[in-house]
XYZ file of C-alpha atoms in Angstrom:
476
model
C 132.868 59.545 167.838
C 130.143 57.561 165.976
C 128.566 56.913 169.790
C 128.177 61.071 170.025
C 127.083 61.211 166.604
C 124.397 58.835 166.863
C 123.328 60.373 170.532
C 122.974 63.769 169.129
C 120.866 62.803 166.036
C 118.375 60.507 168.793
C 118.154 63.680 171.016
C 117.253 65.880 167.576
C 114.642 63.836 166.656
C 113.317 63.249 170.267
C 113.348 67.714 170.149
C 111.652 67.777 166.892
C 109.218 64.985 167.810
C 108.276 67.322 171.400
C 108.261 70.561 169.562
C 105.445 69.001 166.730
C 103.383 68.164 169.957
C 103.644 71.496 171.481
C 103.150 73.412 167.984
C 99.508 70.911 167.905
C 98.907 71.281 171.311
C 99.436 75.137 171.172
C 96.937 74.872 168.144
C 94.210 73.495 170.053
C 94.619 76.013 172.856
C 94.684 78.781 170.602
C 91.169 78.177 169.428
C 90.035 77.694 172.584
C 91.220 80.470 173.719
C 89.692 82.497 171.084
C 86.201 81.032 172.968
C 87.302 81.572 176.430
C 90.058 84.324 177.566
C 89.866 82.945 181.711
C 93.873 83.123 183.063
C 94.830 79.664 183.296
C 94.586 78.670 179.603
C 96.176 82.184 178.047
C 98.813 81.198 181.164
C 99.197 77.617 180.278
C 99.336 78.634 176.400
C 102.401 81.154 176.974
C 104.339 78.376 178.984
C 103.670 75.785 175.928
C 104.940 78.460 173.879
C 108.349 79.089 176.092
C 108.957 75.454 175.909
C 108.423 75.629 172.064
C 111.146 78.674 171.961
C 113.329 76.646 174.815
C 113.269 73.251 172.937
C 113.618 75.149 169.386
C 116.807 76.902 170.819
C 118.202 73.723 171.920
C 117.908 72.301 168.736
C 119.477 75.295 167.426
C 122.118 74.798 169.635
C 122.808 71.072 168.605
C 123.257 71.462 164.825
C 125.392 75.006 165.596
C 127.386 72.669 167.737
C 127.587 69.614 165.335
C 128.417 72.613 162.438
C 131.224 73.958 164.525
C 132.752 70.343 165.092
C 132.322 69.418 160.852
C 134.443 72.997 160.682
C 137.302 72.281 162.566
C 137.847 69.192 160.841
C 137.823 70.715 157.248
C 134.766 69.420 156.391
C 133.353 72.678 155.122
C 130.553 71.544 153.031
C 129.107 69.070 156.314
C 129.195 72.032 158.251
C 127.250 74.506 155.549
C 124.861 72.148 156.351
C 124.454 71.823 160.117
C 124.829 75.574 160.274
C 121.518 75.733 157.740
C 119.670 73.561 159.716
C 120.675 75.540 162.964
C 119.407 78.782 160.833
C 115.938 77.349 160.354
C 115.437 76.601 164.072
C 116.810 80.262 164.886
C 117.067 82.498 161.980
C 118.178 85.508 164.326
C 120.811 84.277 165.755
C 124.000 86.452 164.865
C 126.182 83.352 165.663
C 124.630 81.188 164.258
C 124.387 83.756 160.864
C 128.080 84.562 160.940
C 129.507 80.902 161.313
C 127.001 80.308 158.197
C 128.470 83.042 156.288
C 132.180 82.849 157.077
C 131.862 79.017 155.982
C 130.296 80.020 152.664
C 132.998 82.326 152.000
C 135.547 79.921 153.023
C 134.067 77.307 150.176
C 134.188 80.596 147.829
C 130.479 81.212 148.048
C 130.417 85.093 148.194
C 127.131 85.826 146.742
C 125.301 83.428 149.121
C 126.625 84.802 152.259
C 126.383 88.211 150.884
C 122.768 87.560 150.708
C 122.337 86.099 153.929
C 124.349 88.483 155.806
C 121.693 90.885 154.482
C 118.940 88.857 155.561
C 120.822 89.171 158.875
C 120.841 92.766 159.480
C 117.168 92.828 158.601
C 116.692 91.801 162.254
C 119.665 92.665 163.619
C 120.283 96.421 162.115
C 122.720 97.694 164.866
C 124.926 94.321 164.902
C 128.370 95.619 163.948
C 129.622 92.222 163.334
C 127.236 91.432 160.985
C 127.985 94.709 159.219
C 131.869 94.069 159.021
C 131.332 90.517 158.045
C 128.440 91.607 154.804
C 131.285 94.211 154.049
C 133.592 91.319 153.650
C 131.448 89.379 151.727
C 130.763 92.308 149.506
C 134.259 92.865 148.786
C 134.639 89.540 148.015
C 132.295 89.415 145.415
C 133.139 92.229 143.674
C 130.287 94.223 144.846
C 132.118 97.153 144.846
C 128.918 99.964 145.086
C 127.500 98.127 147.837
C 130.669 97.824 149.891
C 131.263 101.343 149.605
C 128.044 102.124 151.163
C 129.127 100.009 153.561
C 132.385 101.269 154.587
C 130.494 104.962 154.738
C 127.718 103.369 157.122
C 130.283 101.778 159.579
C 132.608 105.005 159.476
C 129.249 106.697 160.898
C 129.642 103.969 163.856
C 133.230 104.409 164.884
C 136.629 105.432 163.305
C 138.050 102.784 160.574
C 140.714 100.806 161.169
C 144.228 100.928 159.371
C 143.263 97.598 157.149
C 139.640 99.173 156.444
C 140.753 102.083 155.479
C 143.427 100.129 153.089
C 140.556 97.881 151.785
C 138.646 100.816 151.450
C 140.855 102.672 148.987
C 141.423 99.499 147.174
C 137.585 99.560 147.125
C 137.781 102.947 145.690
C 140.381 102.544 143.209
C 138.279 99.199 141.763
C 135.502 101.757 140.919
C 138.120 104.654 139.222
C 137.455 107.104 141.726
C 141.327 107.650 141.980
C 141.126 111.018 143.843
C 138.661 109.728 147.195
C 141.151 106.580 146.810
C 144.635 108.781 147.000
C 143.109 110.874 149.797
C 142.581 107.655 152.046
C 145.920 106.476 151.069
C 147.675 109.827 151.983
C 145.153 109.904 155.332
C 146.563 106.680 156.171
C 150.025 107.755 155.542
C 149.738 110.705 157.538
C 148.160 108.969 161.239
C 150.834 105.693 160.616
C 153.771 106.709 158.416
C 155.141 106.070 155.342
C 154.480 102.202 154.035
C 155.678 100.858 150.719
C 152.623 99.155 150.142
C 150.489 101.760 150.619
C 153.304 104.189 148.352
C 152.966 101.159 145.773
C 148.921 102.033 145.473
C 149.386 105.518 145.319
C 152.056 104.689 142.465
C 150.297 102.392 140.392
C 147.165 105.136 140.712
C 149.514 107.833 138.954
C 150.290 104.829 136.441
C 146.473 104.204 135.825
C 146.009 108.022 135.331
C 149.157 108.172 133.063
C 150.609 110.471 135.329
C 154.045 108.790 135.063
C 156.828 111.618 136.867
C 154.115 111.305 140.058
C 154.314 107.837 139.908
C 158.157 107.479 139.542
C 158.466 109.797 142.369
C 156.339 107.507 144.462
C 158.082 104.612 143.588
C 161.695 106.165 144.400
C 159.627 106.794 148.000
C 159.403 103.486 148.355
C 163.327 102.684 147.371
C 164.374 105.127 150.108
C 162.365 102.672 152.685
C 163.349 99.959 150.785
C 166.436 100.455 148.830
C 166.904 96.435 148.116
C 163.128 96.440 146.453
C 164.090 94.993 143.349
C 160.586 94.279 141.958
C 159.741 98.148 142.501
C 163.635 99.124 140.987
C 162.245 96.692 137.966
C 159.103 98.247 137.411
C 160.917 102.040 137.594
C 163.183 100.200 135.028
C 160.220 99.280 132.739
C 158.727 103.127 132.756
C 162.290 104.322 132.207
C 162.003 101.779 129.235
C 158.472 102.834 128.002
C 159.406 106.137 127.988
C 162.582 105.358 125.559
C 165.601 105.907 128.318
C 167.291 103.041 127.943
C 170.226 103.635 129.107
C 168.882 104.566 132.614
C 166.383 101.506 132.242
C 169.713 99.070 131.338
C 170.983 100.434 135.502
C 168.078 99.876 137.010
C 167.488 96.332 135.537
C 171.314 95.730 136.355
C 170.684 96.518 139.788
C 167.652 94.380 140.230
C 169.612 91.128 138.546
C 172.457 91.736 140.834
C 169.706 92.010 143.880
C 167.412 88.811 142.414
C 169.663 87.081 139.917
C 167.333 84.066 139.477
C 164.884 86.301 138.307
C 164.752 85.510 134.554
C 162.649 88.685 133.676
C 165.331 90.946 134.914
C 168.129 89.463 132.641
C 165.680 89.167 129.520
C 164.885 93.266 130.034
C 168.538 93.727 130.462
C 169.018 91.975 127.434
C 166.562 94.186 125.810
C 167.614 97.663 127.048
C 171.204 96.645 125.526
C 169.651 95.532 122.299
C 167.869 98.762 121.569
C 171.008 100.925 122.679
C 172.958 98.454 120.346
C 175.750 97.521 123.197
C 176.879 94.343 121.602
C 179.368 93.611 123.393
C 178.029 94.257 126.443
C 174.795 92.350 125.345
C 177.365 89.566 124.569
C 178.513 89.533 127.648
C 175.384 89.236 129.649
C 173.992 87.038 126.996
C 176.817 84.498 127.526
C 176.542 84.653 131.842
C 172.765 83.644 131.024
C 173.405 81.085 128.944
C 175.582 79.491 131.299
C 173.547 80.098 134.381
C 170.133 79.468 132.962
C 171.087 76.219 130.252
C 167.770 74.975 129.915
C 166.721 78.545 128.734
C 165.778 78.370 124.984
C 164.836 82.195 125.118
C 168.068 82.839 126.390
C 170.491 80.629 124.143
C 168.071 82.323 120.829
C 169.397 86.157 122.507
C 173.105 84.829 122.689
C 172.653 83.480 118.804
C 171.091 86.672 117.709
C 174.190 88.702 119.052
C 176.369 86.307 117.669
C 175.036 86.878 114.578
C 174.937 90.402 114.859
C 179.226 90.369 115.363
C 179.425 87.891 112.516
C 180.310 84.911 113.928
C 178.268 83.096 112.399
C 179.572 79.685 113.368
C 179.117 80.109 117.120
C 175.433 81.925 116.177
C 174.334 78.559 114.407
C 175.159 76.712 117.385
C 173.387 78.505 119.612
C 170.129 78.786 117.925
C 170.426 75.117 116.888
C 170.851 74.768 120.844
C 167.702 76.494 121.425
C 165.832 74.555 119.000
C 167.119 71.212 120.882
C 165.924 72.872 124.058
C 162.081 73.698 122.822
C 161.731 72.659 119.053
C 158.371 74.526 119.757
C 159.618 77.878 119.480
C 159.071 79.289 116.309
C 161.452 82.532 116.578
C 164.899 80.679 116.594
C 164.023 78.905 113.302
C 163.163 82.159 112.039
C 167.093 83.647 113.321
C 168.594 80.388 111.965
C 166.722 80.625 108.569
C 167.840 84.190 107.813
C 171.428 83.275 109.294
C 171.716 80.994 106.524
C 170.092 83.110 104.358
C 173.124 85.794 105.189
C 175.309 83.301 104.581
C 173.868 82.219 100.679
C 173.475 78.558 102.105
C 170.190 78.012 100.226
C 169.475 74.840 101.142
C 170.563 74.935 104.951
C 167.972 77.914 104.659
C 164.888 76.422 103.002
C 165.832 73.515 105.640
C 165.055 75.699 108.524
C 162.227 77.091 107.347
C 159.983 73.643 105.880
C 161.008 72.853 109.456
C 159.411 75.857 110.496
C 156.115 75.606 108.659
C 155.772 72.136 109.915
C 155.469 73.731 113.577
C 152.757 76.359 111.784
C 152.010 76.460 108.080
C 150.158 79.421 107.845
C 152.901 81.460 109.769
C 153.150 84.692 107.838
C 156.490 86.094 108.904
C 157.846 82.307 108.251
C 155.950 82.426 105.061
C 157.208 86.049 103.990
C 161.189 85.071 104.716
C 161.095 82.020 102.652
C 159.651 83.137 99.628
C 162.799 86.569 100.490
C 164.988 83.811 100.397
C 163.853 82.343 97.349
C 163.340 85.681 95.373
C 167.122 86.282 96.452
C 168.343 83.507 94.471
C 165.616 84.029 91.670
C 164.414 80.254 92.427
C 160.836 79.319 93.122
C 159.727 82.316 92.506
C 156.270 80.744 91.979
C 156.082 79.084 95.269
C 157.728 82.495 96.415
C 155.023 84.232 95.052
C 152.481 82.027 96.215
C 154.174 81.741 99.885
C 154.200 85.970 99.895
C 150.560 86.226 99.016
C 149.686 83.540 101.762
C 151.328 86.173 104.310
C 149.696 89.266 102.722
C 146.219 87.857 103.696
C 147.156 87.845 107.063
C 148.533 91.499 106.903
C 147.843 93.229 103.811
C 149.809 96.268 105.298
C 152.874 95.060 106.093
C 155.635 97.015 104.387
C 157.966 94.304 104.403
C 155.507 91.666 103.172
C 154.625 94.329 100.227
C 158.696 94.492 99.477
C 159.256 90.988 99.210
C 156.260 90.780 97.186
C 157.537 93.435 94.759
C 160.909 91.968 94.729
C 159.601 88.541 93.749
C 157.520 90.778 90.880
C 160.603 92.237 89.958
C 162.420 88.376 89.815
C 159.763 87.511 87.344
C 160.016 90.624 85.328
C 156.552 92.405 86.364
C 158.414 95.421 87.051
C 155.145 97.788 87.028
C 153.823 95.318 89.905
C 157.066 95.536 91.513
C 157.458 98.922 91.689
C 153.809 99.270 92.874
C 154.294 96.868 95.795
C 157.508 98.608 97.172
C 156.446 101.841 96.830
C 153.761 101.057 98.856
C 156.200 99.479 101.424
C 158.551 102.300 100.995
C 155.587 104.564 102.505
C 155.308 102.392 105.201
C 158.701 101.468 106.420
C 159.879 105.052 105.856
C 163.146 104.982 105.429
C 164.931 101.745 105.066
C 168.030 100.697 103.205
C 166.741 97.341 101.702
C 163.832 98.507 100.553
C 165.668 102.051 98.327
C 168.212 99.372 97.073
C 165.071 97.151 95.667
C 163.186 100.715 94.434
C 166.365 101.560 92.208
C 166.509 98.525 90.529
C 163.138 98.183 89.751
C 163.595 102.149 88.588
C 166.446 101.085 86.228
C 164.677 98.092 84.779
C 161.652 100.630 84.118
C 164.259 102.943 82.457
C 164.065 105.650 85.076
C 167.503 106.268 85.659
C 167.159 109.619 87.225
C 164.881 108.407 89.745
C 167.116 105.326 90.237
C 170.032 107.711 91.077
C 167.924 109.723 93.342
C 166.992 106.568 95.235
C 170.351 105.170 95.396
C 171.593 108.740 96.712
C 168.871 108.112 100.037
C 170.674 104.713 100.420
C 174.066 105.984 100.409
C 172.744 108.858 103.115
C 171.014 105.800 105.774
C 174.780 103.535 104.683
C 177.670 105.533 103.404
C 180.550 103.027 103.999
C 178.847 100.699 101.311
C 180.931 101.689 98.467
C 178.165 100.012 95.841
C 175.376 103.029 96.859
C 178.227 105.265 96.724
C 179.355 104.563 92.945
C 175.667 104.394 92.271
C 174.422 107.309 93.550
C 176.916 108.828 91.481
């Protein structure tokens, strides 16, 4: 190998050494030719010059050679620059171009052979191949404009191909013009059939244009093709979700799990669909199949807490979102569950716990910051580090309702009932309605001496909760 490597670089120089002595000798002749124009010398001045292009070829030839050799072995960036030098002997050569170009692309290079393939076509304007291969490389690139132009000018040269005129409308959609893109797609569909991918474009069009029953249809399209296509049966499960039918989106993510059921996104939106429909038992179930098919899942073992907690048993809840701490201690969400757990429980200190533990993770956390100084107001201790804690999450969002309740109930702790009433009547305009938040207005309405108001408000909270026999003697 080093023997043929050696040979070819002697026989380069030995061609670069006899073209410099032609190119001189050529010189010379050319001037006297310009004082005499007898046959012989213009004759013996266009054979020097056929040797020149002969010789120049050859050397061409050599580096294309030595270029196509680097390539096969990988060596991509060796090659780059054999092809170049190959280029500068013959700059029109379309092979010689294209092996150039398809190794810049291969190194990720778009731009540069972009550019060269359009150097290319300067001398070679009716080359299709160099055409297809600039399209490429315009694609590539993300020169969208250009490659349209491009498609258009080789559609004017022969019919497009079935993965053209794919590209094309992927081209198309890129640039937002959704309706020249759907009419390829359906063109397509109409000369080869019905494809899923192609259905999936035309879908996720009618997605982009918000058009969502168009796009659903597609998609079901695609499910009578395909009726084991669980990634399209989870993505008609995550419109049906968007658009608030949950219980249709819970059978179509049930379907996908029992399709895919390593696929952790299909149980976590199951999980979801249940939790909004408020299926606790059935959330309990599935929540309990992931936990033992998925252990190392601290997202999952936090879900089968939370719905433990929900159904009040609070023992089992605590383990599991201790569980999920052990799991990923980085996960600021179960502390969160376990600190209000406790906090349902009146285990103060179990509670305050949790949470330092939490603010050790992120100090500035607001919602951490907001529940602690809750759970402090609630047992009317700290209520200056509660305060201070509150106000700390209020300068991260001075809006939140229930940052503005806890506030006020902290207010009304320390006796500032004006503030307090202030702060959740504010919140009570943004949460709407919300049982916590009337049960914290009517106190601070009876401490003010507005006990007509107070009734009033305690009268809402019976209406949202009317087996809680306290709202119903008070509203009263």
């Amino acid at each position: 190998m080093i023997k043929n490597k050696q040979h070819s670089a002697a026989r380069l120089r030995f061609l670069r050494s006899t073209l410099f002595q032609i190119v001189i000798l050529s010189s010379v002749l050319i001037s006297f030719i310009g004082c005499s124009s007898t046959n012989p010398e213009i004759e013996l001045y266009n054979q020097l010059v056929s040797m020149a292009d002969s010789l120049q070829k050859e050397g061409a030839i050599e580096y294309y050679l030595n270029g196509t050799i680097h390539e096969e072995a990988g060596e991509m960036y060796r090659a780059v620059i054999q092809y170049q030098l190959a280029h500068i002997y013959d700059p029109n050569s379309v092979e010689i171009i294209l092996s150039l170009a398809k190794t810049y692309l291969k190194l990720g290079e778009h731009r540069a052979a972009a550019i060269l393939l359009g150097q290319g076509r300067e001398s070679n304007a009716e080359n299709e191949e160099l055409l297809v291969a600039l399209l490429q490389s315009n694609v590539y690139s993300g020169q969208y404009p250009q490659a349209v132009m491009l498609f258009e000018e080789l559609k004017r040269l022969r019919p497009l191909g079935e993965n053209e005129l794919k590209q094309f409308a992927l081209v198309l959609t890129k640039l937002n013009r959704f309706d020249e893109s759907l009419e390829l797609y359906n063109s397509i569909i109409k000369e080869f059939g019905e494809q899923s991918w192609v259905l999936d474009k035309i879908a996720q069009i009618y997605l982009m244009r918000r058009d969502v029953e168009t796009a659903k249809k597609t998609f079901y399209k695609i499910l009578d093709l395909e009726p084991d296509n669980h990634n399209v049966i989870f993505l008609l499960g995550s419109i049906e979700m968007n658009d608030k039918n949950f219980e249709e989106a819970e059978k179509l993510f049930r379907s996908a799990m029992n399709i895919e059921p390593g696929e952790i996104k299909y149980w976590a939106n199951l999980m979801g669909a249940l939790d909004l429909q408020k299926e606790d038992a059935e959330l309990l179930e599935v929540t309990s199949e992931a936990v033992s098919k998925f252990p190392e899942s601290a997202f999952f073992m936090e879900m089968h807490g939370n719905v433990l907690t929900t159904l009040e048993r609070y023992e089992e809840a605590s383990n599991a979102l201790r569980q999920s701490i052990l799991i990923d201690s980085t996960r600021l969400s179960p502390y969160q569950s376990l600190g209000y757990l406790y906090h349902h429980q009146k285990d103060w200190g179990k509670s305050a716990e949790i949470y330092n533990a939490a603010l050790k993770l992120d100090p500035g956390n607001p919602l951490i910051l907001n529940n602690y100084a809750y759970m402090l107001s609630s047992q009317n201790d700290r209520l200056k580090d509660a305060l201070e804690m509150v106000e700390n999450a209020l300068k991260l969002e001075p809006d939140n309702p229930t940052f503005l309740d806890t506030r006020g109930w902290v207010f009304y702790q320390l006796g500032q009932y004006e503030k307090a009433l202030t702060d959740i009547l504010e919140a009570s305009e943004g949460e709407g309605e919300n049982v916590e938040i009337y049960e914290h207005l009517a106190h601070v309405h009876e401490a003010l001496g507005n006990l007509d108001k107070a009734k009033e408000i305690w009268r809402k909270a019976y209406v949202l909760d009317p087996e809680n026999e306290d709202y119903k003697r008070l509203a009263r």
